[in-house]
Short mmCIF file of C-alpha atoms in Angstrom, two decimals:
data_model
loop_
_atom_site.label_atom_id
_atom_site.label_comp_id
_atom_site.label_asym_id
_atom_site.label_seq_id
_atom_site.Cartn_x
_atom_site.Cartn_y
_atom_site.Cartn_z
CA SER A 1 -27.81 -51.26 46.83
CA GLN A 2 -25.45 -51.80 43.96
CA THR A 3 -23.01 -49.15 42.84
CA ILE A 4 -20.38 -48.95 40.17
CA HIS A 5 -17.23 -46.90 40.41
CA GLN A 6 -15.08 -45.95 37.46
CA TRP A 7 -11.92 -43.88 37.51
CA PRO A 8 -10.31 -41.64 36.59
CA ALA A 9 -13.00 -39.31 35.24
CA THR A 10 -10.63 -37.62 32.82
CA LEU A 11 -7.22 -38.54 31.54
CA VAL A 12 -4.76 -36.94 29.14
CA GLN A 13 -2.00 -39.27 28.01
CA PRO A 14 0.76 -38.97 25.42
CA VAL A 15 0.93 -41.29 22.45
CA GLY A 16 2.85 -44.43 23.30
CA SER A 17 2.16 -44.28 27.02
CA PRO A 18 0.40 -47.08 28.92
CA LEU A 19 -3.20 -46.98 30.08
CA SER A 20 -5.08 -48.44 33.00
CA LEU A 21 -8.74 -47.69 33.66
CA GLU A 22 -10.40 -49.35 36.59
CA CYS A 23 -13.98 -50.25 37.35
CA THR A 24 -15.39 -51.83 40.48
CA VAL A 25 -18.89 -52.89 41.41
CA GLU A 26 -20.30 -53.05 44.91
CA GLY A 27 -23.37 -54.75 46.31
CA THR A 28 -23.59 -57.70 43.96
CA SER A 29 -21.67 -60.85 43.17
CA ASN A 30 -20.66 -62.51 39.91
CA PRO A 31 -21.83 -59.64 37.71
CA ASN A 32 -21.34 -59.49 33.98
CA LEU A 33 -18.93 -56.64 33.28
CA TYR A 34 -18.53 -54.59 30.12
CA TRP A 35 -16.22 -51.96 28.64
CA TYR A 36 -17.64 -49.68 25.96
CA ARG A 37 -16.08 -46.85 23.98
CA GLN A 38 -18.06 -43.91 22.71
CA ALA A 39 -16.55 -41.62 20.10
CA ALA A 40 -17.78 -38.02 20.04
CA GLY A 41 -21.44 -37.91 19.01
CA ARG A 42 -21.50 -41.61 18.30
CA GLY A 43 -22.99 -44.76 19.71
CA LEU A 44 -21.51 -47.29 22.07
CA GLN A 45 -18.96 -49.75 20.80
CA LEU A 46 -18.54 -52.88 22.92
CA LEU A 47 -14.87 -53.53 23.56
CA PHE A 48 -14.83 -56.36 26.11
CA TYR A 49 -17.20 -58.24 28.32
CA SER A 50 -16.67 -60.73 31.10
CA VAL A 51 -19.00 -63.28 32.67
CA GLY A 52 -16.56 -64.33 35.39
CA ILE A 53 -13.07 -63.99 36.86
CA GLY A 54 -10.46 -64.45 34.17
CA GLN A 55 -13.10 -64.82 31.43
CA ILE A 56 -12.74 -62.04 28.87
CA SER A 57 -14.41 -61.81 25.48
CA SER A 58 -13.05 -59.30 22.99
CA GLU A 59 -15.34 -57.77 20.42
CA VAL A 60 -12.97 -55.50 18.56
CA PRO A 61 -9.31 -56.26 17.66
CA GLN A 62 -7.16 -53.40 18.89
CA ASN A 63 -4.27 -52.52 21.12
CA LEU A 64 -6.47 -52.56 24.21
CA SER A 65 -6.85 -55.43 26.62
CA ALA A 66 -9.03 -56.17 29.61
CA SER A 67 -8.60 -58.17 32.76
CA ARG A 68 -10.82 -59.27 35.62
CA PRO A 69 -8.55 -60.10 38.53
CA GLN A 70 -11.39 -60.13 41.05
CA ASP A 71 -15.10 -60.85 40.83
CA ARG A 72 -16.14 -57.21 40.88
CA GLN A 73 -13.11 -55.55 39.31
CA PHE A 74 -12.65 -54.91 35.61
CA ILE A 75 -9.57 -53.21 34.18
CA LEU A 76 -8.99 -51.79 30.73
CA SER A 77 -5.37 -51.51 29.70
CA SER A 78 -3.04 -50.62 26.91
CA LYS A 79 0.73 -50.94 26.64
CA LYS A 80 1.04 -48.14 24.09
CA LEU A 81 -1.74 -45.67 23.39
CA LEU A 82 -2.60 -44.47 19.89
CA LEU A 83 -4.24 -41.19 18.95
CA SER A 84 -7.25 -43.20 17.81
CA ASP A 85 -7.75 -44.49 21.36
CA SER A 86 -9.12 -41.11 22.39
CA GLY A 87 -12.76 -41.27 23.40
CA PHE A 88 -15.19 -41.74 26.21
CA TYR A 89 -14.95 -45.09 27.96
CA LEU A 90 -17.82 -46.55 29.90
CA CYS A 91 -17.82 -49.49 32.26
CA ALA A 92 -21.09 -51.28 32.92
CA TRP A 93 -22.44 -54.26 34.78
CA SER A 94 -25.51 -56.46 34.63
CA ASP A 95 -26.65 -59.29 36.83
CA GLY A 96 -26.00 -61.96 34.24
CA THR A 97 -29.56 -63.26 34.08
CA GLY A 98 -30.10 -61.75 30.64
CA ASN A 99 -33.25 -59.97 31.71
CA THR A 100 -32.04 -56.82 33.40
CA GLU A 101 -30.58 -53.58 32.21
CA ALA A 102 -26.93 -52.59 32.22
CA PHE A 103 -25.82 -50.15 34.91
CA PHE A 104 -23.15 -47.72 33.85
CA GLY A 105 -20.29 -45.96 35.55
CA GLN A 106 -19.66 -42.26 35.18
CA GLY A 107 -17.25 -42.77 32.31
CA THR A 108 -13.66 -41.77 31.59
CA ARG A 109 -12.82 -39.14 29.03
CA LEU A 110 -9.47 -40.14 27.53
CA THR A 111 -7.51 -37.77 25.34
CA VAL A 112 -4.37 -39.07 23.71
CA VAL A 113 -2.04 -36.27 22.65
CA ALA B 1 -26.77 -60.28 12.71
CA GLN B 2 -27.92 -58.51 15.82
CA THR B 3 -28.47 -54.84 15.06
CA VAL B 4 -30.29 -51.82 16.41
CA THR B 5 -31.20 -48.95 14.10
CA GLN B 6 -32.13 -45.45 15.17
CA SER B 7 -32.91 -43.64 11.94
CA GLN B 8 -33.22 -40.18 13.46
CA PRO B 9 -29.80 -38.78 14.39
CA GLU B 10 -31.41 -35.56 15.65
CA MET B 11 -34.87 -34.56 16.78
CA SER B 12 -36.32 -31.42 18.29
CA VAL B 13 -39.50 -30.75 20.23
CA GLN B 14 -41.16 -27.72 21.72
CA GLU B 15 -41.37 -27.66 25.46
CA ALA B 16 -44.64 -29.28 26.69
CA GLU B 17 -45.16 -31.04 23.38
CA THR B 18 -44.86 -34.73 22.54
CA VAL B 19 -42.09 -36.39 20.56
CA THR B 20 -41.53 -39.95 19.37
CA LEU B 21 -38.10 -41.47 18.85
CA SER B 22 -37.88 -44.44 16.51
CA CYS B 23 -35.97 -47.68 16.94
CA THR B 24 -35.92 -50.92 15.00
CA TYR B 25 -33.90 -53.99 15.77
CA ASP B 26 -33.05 -57.29 14.25
CA THR B 27 -32.69 -60.47 16.22
CA SER B 28 -33.49 -64.12 15.69
CA GLU B 29 -34.00 -64.63 19.40
CA SER B 30 -37.46 -64.94 20.88
CA ASP B 31 -36.52 -64.00 24.43
CA TYR B 32 -35.00 -60.60 24.94
CA TYR B 33 -35.46 -57.30 26.72
CA LEU B 34 -35.52 -53.82 25.27
CA PHE B 35 -34.39 -50.57 26.83
CA TRP B 36 -34.22 -46.86 26.25
CA TYR B 37 -31.32 -45.03 27.84
CA LYS B 38 -30.84 -41.30 28.21
CA GLN B 39 -27.38 -39.72 28.11
CA PRO B 40 -27.47 -36.06 29.18
CA PRO B 41 -24.49 -33.72 28.71
CA SER B 42 -22.92 -35.23 31.84
CA ARG B 43 -22.66 -38.42 29.74
CA GLN B 44 -24.01 -40.58 32.56
CA MET B 45 -26.14 -43.32 31.01
CA ILE B 46 -29.56 -43.40 32.67
CA LEU B 47 -32.20 -46.04 32.11
CA VAL B 48 -35.46 -44.49 30.97
CA ILE B 49 -37.69 -47.48 30.39
CA ARG B 50 -37.57 -51.22 29.76
CA GLN B 51 -39.81 -53.68 27.94
CA GLU B 52 -39.92 -57.44 28.16
CA ALA B 53 -40.36 -58.95 24.70
CA TYR B 54 -42.81 -61.55 25.97
CA LYS B 55 -45.17 -58.86 27.24
CA GLN B 56 -47.66 -57.42 24.78
CA GLN B 57 -48.51 -54.49 27.03
CA ASN B 58 -46.46 -51.41 26.31
CA ALA B 59 -44.34 -50.15 29.19
CA THR B 60 -44.93 -46.71 30.65
CA GLU B 61 -42.90 -44.69 33.10
CA ASN B 62 -44.46 -41.36 33.99
CA ARG B 63 -44.13 -39.17 30.84
CA PHE B 64 -42.28 -41.89 28.95
CA SER B 65 -43.99 -44.71 27.11
CA VAL B 66 -43.08 -47.15 24.38
CA ASN B 67 -44.82 -48.54 21.34
CA PHE B 68 -43.54 -52.10 21.07
CA GLN B 69 -44.38 -53.95 17.87
CA LYS B 70 -42.71 -57.34 18.17
CA ALA B 71 -43.59 -58.64 14.73
CA ALA B 72 -42.25 -55.49 13.13
CA LYS B 73 -39.27 -55.42 15.52
CA SER B 74 -40.02 -51.84 16.37
CA PHE B 75 -39.59 -50.15 19.73
CA SER B 76 -40.31 -46.43 19.73
CA LEU B 77 -40.17 -44.06 22.69
CA LYS B 78 -42.78 -41.40 23.26
CA ILE B 79 -42.01 -38.47 25.52
CA SER B 80 -45.06 -36.49 26.58
CA ASP B 81 -45.08 -32.99 28.01
CA SER B 82 -41.43 -32.54 27.07
CA GLN B 83 -39.28 -30.68 29.54
CA LEU B 84 -35.97 -28.88 29.14
CA GLY B 85 -34.33 -31.61 31.20
CA ASP B 86 -35.29 -34.17 28.58
CA ALA B 87 -32.65 -32.75 26.23
CA ALA B 88 -30.13 -35.54 25.80
CA MET B 89 -28.91 -38.33 23.57
CA TYR B 90 -31.27 -41.30 23.64
CA PHE B 91 -30.13 -44.83 22.95
CA CYS B 92 -32.27 -47.82 22.16
CA ALA B 93 -30.85 -51.18 23.24
CA TYR B 94 -31.72 -54.79 23.77
CA ILE B 95 -30.16 -57.72 25.57
CA THR B 96 -30.11 -61.30 24.54
CA GLY B 97 -27.99 -63.74 26.47
CA ASN B 98 -25.09 -61.78 27.93
CA GLN B 99 -24.84 -59.24 25.13
CA PHE B 100 -26.28 -55.75 24.94
CA TYR B 101 -26.80 -54.19 21.52
CA PHE B 102 -27.10 -50.42 21.25
CA GLY B 103 -28.29 -48.11 18.52
CA THR B 104 -26.30 -45.09 17.39
CA GLY B 105 -28.48 -42.68 19.32
CA THR B 106 -30.87 -39.80 18.70
CA SER B 107 -29.95 -36.35 19.94
CA LEU B 108 -33.06 -34.64 21.32
CA THR B 109 -33.26 -30.87 21.59
CA VAL B 110 -36.04 -29.29 23.63
CA ILE B 111 -36.98 -25.80 22.48
CA PRO B 112 -38.25 -23.43 25.19
#
């Protein structure tokens, strides 16, 4: 069966520090991969999605970036964190057929101090 | 523009009663799929139910059912016999192509 792993679960980082959140999927190949951010009590904001290795689409201009170095690995990064980057980050995958649901990781709670 | 609207930021229901959460969406696509997700306090996103847009029959999953009105672009979720464990944030979503579109969520409180 397919599983998705996202880590770390919680992270406290100072302003100006770098960020790296990692997400991996097991049990499937060539998944579509997504990074979402959820502010407290709010909906999901799509940050990046990828339909293949090295293919990244950005939905929101910001100081975050994403990379997909391997088929089932998706990384969210920042060179210098801002206070406004605090939030709950969710990684998700779908099978790319356009007719199945997204499967979500456990999420990372990021607090920038 | 592709949008999903959940007009009820908060709802409450008595335990064992029935509640309906509203969702409307806007898309020019004819082929898409609709979903309701539940996000409990753990914040893990859990799929509750899905509906194929080409199917007229409303999906059901145990105590959860939907009222899908394609022409009106409406996709409401009905929870019957509400339980304390149903308390969560509920998100309506649809997929077209490779993109998922989510609503802003409805926070459901279940009153014992």
